[in-house]
PDB file of C-alpha atoms in Angstrom:
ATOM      1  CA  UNK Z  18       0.000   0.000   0.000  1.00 50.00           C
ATOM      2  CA  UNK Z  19       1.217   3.057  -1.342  1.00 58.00           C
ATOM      3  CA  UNK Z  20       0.652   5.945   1.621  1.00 80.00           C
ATOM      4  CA  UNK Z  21       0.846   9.491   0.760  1.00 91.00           C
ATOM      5  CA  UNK Z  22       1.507  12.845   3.107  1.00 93.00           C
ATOM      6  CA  UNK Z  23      -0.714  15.887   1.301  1.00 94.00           C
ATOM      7  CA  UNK Z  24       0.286  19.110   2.634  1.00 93.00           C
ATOM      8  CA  UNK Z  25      -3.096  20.972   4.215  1.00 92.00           C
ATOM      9  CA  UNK Z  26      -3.440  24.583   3.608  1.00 91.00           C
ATOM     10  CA  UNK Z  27      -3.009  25.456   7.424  1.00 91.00           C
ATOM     11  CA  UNK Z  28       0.330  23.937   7.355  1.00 93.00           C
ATOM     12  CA  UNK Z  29       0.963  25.681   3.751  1.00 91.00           C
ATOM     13  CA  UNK Z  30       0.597  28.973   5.870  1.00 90.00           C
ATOM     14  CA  UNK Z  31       2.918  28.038   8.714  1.00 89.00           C
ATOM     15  CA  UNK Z  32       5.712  26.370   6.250  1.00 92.00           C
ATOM     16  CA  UNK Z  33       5.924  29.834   4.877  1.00 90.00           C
ATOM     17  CA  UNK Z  34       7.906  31.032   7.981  1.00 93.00           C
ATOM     18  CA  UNK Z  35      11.505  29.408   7.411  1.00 95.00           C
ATOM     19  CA  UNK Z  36      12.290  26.465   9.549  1.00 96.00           C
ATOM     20  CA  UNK Z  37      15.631  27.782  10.633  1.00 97.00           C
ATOM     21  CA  UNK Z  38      18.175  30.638  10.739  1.00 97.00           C
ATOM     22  CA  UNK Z  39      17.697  32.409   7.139  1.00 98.00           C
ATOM     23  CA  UNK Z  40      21.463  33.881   5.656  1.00 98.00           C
ATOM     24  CA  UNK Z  41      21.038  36.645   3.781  1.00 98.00           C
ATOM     25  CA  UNK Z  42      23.598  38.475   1.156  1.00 97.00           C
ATOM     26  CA  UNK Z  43      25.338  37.628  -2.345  1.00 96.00           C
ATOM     27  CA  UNK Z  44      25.963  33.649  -3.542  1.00 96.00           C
ATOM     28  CA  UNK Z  45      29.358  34.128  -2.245  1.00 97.00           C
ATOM     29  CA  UNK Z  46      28.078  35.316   0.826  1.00 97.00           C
ATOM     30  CA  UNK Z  47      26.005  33.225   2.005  1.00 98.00           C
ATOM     31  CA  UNK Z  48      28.576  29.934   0.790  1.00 98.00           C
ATOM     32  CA  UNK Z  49      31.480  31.617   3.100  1.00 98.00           C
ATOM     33  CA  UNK Z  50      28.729  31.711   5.861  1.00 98.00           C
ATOM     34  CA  UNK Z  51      28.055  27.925   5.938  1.00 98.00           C
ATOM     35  CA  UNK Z  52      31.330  27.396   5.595  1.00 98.00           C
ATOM     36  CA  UNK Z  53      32.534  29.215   8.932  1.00 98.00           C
ATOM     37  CA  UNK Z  54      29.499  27.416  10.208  1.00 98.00           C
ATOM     38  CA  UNK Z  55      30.581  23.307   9.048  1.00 98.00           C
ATOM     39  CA  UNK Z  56      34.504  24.294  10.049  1.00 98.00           C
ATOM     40  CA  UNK Z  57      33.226  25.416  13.499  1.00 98.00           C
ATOM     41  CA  UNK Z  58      30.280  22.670  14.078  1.00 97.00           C
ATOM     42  CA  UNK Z  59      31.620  19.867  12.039  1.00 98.00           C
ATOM     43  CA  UNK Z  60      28.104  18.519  10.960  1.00 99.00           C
ATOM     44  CA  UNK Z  61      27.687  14.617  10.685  1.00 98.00           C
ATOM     45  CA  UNK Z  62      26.136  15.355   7.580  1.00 98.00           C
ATOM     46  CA  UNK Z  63      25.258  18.177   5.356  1.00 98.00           C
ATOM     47  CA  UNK Z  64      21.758  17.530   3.415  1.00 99.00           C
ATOM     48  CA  UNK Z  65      20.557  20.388   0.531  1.00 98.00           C
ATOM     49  CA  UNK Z  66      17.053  20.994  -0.374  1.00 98.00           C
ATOM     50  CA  UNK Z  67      16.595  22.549  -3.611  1.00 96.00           C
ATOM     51  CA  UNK Z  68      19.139  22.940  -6.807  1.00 95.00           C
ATOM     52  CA  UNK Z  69      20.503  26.535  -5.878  1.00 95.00           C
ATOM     53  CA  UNK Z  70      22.049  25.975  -2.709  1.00 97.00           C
ATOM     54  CA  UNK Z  71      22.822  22.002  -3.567  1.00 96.00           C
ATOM     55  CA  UNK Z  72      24.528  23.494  -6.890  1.00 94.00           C
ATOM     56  CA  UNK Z  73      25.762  26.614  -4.913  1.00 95.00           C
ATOM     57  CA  UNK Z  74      28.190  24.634  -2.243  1.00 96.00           C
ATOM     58  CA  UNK Z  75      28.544  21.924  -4.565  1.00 93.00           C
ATOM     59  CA  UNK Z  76      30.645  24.339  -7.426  1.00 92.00           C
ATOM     60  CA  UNK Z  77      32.308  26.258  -4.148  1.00 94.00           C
ATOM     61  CA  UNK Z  78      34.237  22.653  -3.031  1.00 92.00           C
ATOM     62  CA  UNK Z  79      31.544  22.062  -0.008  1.00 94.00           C
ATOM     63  CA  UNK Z  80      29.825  18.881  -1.152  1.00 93.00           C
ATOM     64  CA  UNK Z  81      26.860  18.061   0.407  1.00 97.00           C
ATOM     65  CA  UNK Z  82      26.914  14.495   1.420  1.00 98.00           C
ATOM     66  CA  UNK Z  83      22.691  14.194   0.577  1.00 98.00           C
ATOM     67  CA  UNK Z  84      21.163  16.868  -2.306  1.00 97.00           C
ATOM     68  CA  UNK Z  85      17.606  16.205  -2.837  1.00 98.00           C
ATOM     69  CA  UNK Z  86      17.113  18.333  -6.609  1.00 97.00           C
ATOM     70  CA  UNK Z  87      14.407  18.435  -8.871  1.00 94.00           C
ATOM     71  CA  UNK Z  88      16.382  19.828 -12.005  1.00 89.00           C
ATOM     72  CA  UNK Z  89      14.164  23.242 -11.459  1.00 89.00           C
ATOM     73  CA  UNK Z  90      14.715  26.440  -9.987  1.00 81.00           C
ATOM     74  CA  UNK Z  91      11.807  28.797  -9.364  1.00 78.00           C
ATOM     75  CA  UNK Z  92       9.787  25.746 -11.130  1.00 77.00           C
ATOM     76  CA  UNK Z  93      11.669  26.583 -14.445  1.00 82.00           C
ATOM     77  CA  UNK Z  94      13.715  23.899 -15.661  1.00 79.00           C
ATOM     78  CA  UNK Z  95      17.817  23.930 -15.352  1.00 80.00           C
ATOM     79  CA  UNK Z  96      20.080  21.139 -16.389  1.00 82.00           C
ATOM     80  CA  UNK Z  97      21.047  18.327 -13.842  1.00 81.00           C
ATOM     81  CA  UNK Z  98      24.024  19.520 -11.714  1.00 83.00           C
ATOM     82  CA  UNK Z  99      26.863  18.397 -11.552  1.00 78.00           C
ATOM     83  CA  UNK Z 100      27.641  17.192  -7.710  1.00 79.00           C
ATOM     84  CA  UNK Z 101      29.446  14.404  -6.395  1.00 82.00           C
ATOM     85  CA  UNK Z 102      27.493  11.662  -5.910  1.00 92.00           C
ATOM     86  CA  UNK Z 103      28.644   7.743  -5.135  1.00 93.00           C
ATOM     87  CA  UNK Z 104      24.786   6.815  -5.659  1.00 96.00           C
ATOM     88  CA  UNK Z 105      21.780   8.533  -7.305  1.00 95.00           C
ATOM     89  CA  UNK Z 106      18.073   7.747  -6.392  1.00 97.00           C
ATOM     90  CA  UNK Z 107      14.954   8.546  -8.644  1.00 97.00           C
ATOM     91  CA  UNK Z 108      11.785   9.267  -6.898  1.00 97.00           C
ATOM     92  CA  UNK Z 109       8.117  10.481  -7.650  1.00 96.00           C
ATOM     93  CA  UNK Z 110       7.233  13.029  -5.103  1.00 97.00           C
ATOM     94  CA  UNK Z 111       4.021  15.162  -6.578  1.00 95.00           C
ATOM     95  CA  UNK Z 112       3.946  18.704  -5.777  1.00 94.00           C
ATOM     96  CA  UNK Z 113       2.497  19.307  -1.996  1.00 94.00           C
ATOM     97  CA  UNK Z 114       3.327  15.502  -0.865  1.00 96.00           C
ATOM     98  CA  UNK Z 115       5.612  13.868   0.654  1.00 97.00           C
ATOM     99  CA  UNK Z 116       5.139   9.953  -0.737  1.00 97.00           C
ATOM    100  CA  UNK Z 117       6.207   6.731   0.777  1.00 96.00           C
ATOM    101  CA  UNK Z 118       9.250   6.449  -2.038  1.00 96.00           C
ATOM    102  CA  UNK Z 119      10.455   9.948  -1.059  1.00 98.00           C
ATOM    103  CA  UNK Z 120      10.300   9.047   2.587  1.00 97.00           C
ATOM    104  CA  UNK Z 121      12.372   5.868   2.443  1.00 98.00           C
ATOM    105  CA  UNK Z 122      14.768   6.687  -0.243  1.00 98.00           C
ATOM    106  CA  UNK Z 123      15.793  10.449   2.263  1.00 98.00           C
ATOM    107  CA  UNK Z 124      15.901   7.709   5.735  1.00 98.00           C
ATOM    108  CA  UNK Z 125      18.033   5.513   3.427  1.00 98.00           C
ATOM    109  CA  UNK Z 126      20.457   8.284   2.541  1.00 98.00           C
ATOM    110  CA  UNK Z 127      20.407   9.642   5.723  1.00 98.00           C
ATOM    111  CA  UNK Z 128      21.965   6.349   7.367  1.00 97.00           C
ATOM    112  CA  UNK Z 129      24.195   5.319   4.731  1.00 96.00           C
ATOM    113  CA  UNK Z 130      28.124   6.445   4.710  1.00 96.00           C
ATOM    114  CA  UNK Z 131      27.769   7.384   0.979  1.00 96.00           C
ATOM    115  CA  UNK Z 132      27.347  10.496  -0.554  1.00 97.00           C
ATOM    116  CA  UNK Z 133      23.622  10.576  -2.170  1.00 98.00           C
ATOM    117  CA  UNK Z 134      21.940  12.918  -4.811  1.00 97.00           C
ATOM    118  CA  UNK Z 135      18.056  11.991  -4.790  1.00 98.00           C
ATOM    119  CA  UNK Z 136      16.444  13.609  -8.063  1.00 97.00           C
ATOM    120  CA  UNK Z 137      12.882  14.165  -7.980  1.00 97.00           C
ATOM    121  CA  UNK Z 138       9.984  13.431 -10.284  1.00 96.00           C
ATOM    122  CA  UNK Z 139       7.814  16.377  -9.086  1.00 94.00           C
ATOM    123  CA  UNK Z 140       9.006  18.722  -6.731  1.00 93.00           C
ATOM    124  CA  UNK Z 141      11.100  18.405  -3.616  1.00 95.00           C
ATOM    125  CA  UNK Z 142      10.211  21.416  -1.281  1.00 94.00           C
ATOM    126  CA  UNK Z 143       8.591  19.338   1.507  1.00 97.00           C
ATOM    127  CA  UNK Z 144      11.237  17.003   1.699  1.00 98.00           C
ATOM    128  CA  UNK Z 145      13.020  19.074   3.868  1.00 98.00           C
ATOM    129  CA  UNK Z 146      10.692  17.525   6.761  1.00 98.00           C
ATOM    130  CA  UNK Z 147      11.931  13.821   6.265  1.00 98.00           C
ATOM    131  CA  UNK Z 148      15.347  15.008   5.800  1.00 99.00           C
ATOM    132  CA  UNK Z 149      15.480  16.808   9.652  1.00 99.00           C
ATOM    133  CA  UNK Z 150      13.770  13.665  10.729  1.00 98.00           C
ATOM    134  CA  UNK Z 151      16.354  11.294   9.223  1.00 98.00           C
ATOM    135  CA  UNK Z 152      19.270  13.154   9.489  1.00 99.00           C
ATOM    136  CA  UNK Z 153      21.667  12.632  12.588  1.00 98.00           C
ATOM    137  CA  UNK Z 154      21.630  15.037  15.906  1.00 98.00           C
ATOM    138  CA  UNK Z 155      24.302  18.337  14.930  1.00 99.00           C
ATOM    139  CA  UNK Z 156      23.730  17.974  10.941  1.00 99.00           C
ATOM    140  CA  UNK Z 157      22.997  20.730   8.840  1.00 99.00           C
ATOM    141  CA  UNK Z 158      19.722  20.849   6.817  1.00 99.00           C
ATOM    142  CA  UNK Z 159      19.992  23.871   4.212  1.00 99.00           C
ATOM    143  CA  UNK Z 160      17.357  24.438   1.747  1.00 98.00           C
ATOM    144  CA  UNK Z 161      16.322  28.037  -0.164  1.00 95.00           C
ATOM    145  CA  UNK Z 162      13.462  30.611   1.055  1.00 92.00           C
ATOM    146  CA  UNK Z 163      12.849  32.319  -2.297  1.00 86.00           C
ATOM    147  CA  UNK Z 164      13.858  35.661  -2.368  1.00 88.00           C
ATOM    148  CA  UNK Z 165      15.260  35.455   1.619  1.00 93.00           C
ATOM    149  CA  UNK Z 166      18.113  33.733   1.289  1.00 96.00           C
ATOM    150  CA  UNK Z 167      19.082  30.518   2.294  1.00 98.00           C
ATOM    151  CA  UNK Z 168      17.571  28.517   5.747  1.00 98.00           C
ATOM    152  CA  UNK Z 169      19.735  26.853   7.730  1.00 99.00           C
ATOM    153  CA  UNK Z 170      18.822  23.868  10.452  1.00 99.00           C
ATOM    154  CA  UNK Z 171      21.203  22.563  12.565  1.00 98.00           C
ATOM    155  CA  UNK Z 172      19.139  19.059  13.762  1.00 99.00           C
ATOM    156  CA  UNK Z 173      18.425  19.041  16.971  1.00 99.00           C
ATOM    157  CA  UNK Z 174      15.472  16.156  19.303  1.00 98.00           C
ATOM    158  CA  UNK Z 175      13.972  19.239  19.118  1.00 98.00           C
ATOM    159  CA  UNK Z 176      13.952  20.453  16.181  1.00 98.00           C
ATOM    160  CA  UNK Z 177      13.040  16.928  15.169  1.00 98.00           C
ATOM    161  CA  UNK Z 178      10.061  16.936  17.472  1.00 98.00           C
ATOM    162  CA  UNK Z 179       8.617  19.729  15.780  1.00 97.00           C
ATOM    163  CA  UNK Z 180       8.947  18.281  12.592  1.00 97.00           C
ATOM    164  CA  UNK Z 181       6.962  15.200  13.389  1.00 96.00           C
ATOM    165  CA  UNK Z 182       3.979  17.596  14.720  1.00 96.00           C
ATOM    166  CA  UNK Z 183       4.083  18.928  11.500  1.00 96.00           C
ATOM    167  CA  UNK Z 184       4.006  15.601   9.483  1.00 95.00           C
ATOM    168  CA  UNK Z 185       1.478  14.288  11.563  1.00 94.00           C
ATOM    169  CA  UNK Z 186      -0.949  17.293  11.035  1.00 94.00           C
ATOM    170  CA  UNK Z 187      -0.918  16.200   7.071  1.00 95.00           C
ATOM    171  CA  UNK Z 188      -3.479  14.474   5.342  1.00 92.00           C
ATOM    172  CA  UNK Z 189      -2.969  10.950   4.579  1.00 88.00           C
ATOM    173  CA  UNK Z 190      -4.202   9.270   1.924  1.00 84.00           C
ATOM    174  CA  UNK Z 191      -4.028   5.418   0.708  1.00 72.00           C
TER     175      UNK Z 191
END
């Protein structure tokens, strides 16, 4: 049984408020940030939401060791990019959902050594959620709030507490 998460429009409202610490400022900016942030936390992992900021730290020699893309910024179509990656996982993940093959393929990524790029069939702005849940205690979630800047989430129980209230409060469907 295939089980899908469908995001409500309460929740679509309080998503819009960024998760985390926004950086603000130029490309360059904003990459020199994070970086003074990984050298003084050394995160577990580093996971990227989105193709700018997976694309921006991946061509400024900070690979991300999971970047969840959908080959689109803004919605408009880019080409792949070009990131590290010792395995790649296709997944369906419609636009609003978060779907059983998303969920399991981020939790597998998330607890393997390897360095992962999941590309998405649909889009992947949700999948931020799954990613703070399956990512270790200290690691860095990073995903883009359009025309903001970049969010930053260092994973935290509670951080990951919060999370799970909101992925409980979607819809499921069968």
């Amino acid at each position: 049984m295939i089980r899908i998460r469908y995001l409500t429009p309460q929740l679509r409202k309080k998503l819009k408020k960024p998760l985390g610490i926004v950086l603000r400022g130029t490309t360059q900016d904003i990459v020199e940030q994070i970086r003074t942030l990984v050298a003084k936390e050394k995160p577990p992992k580093i996971v990227t939401v989105g193709d700018k900021i997976s694309q921006d730290l991946a061509c400024n020699s900070l690979q991300p060791d999971i970047l969840i893309v959908d080959n689109k910024i803004m919605r408009k179509a880019i080409s792949p990019i070009s990131a590290t990656a010792d395995q790649i996982l296709k997944i369906k993940n419609p636009p609003g959902t978060i779907t059983d093959q998303a969920w399991k393929a981020i939790m597998e990524a998330t607890k393997s050594s390897r360095r992962t790029k999941i590309v998405v069939d649909g889009e992947e702005d949700l999948l931020v959620l799954p990613a703070i849940i399956g990512a270790p205690d200290r690691s860095l979630v990073l995903y883009g709030q359009p025309h903001e800047g970049v969010v930053v989430i260092e994973v935290t129980e509670m951080m990951k507490r919060k999370v799970r209230e909101i992925v409980n409060a979607m819809k499921n469907v069968s």
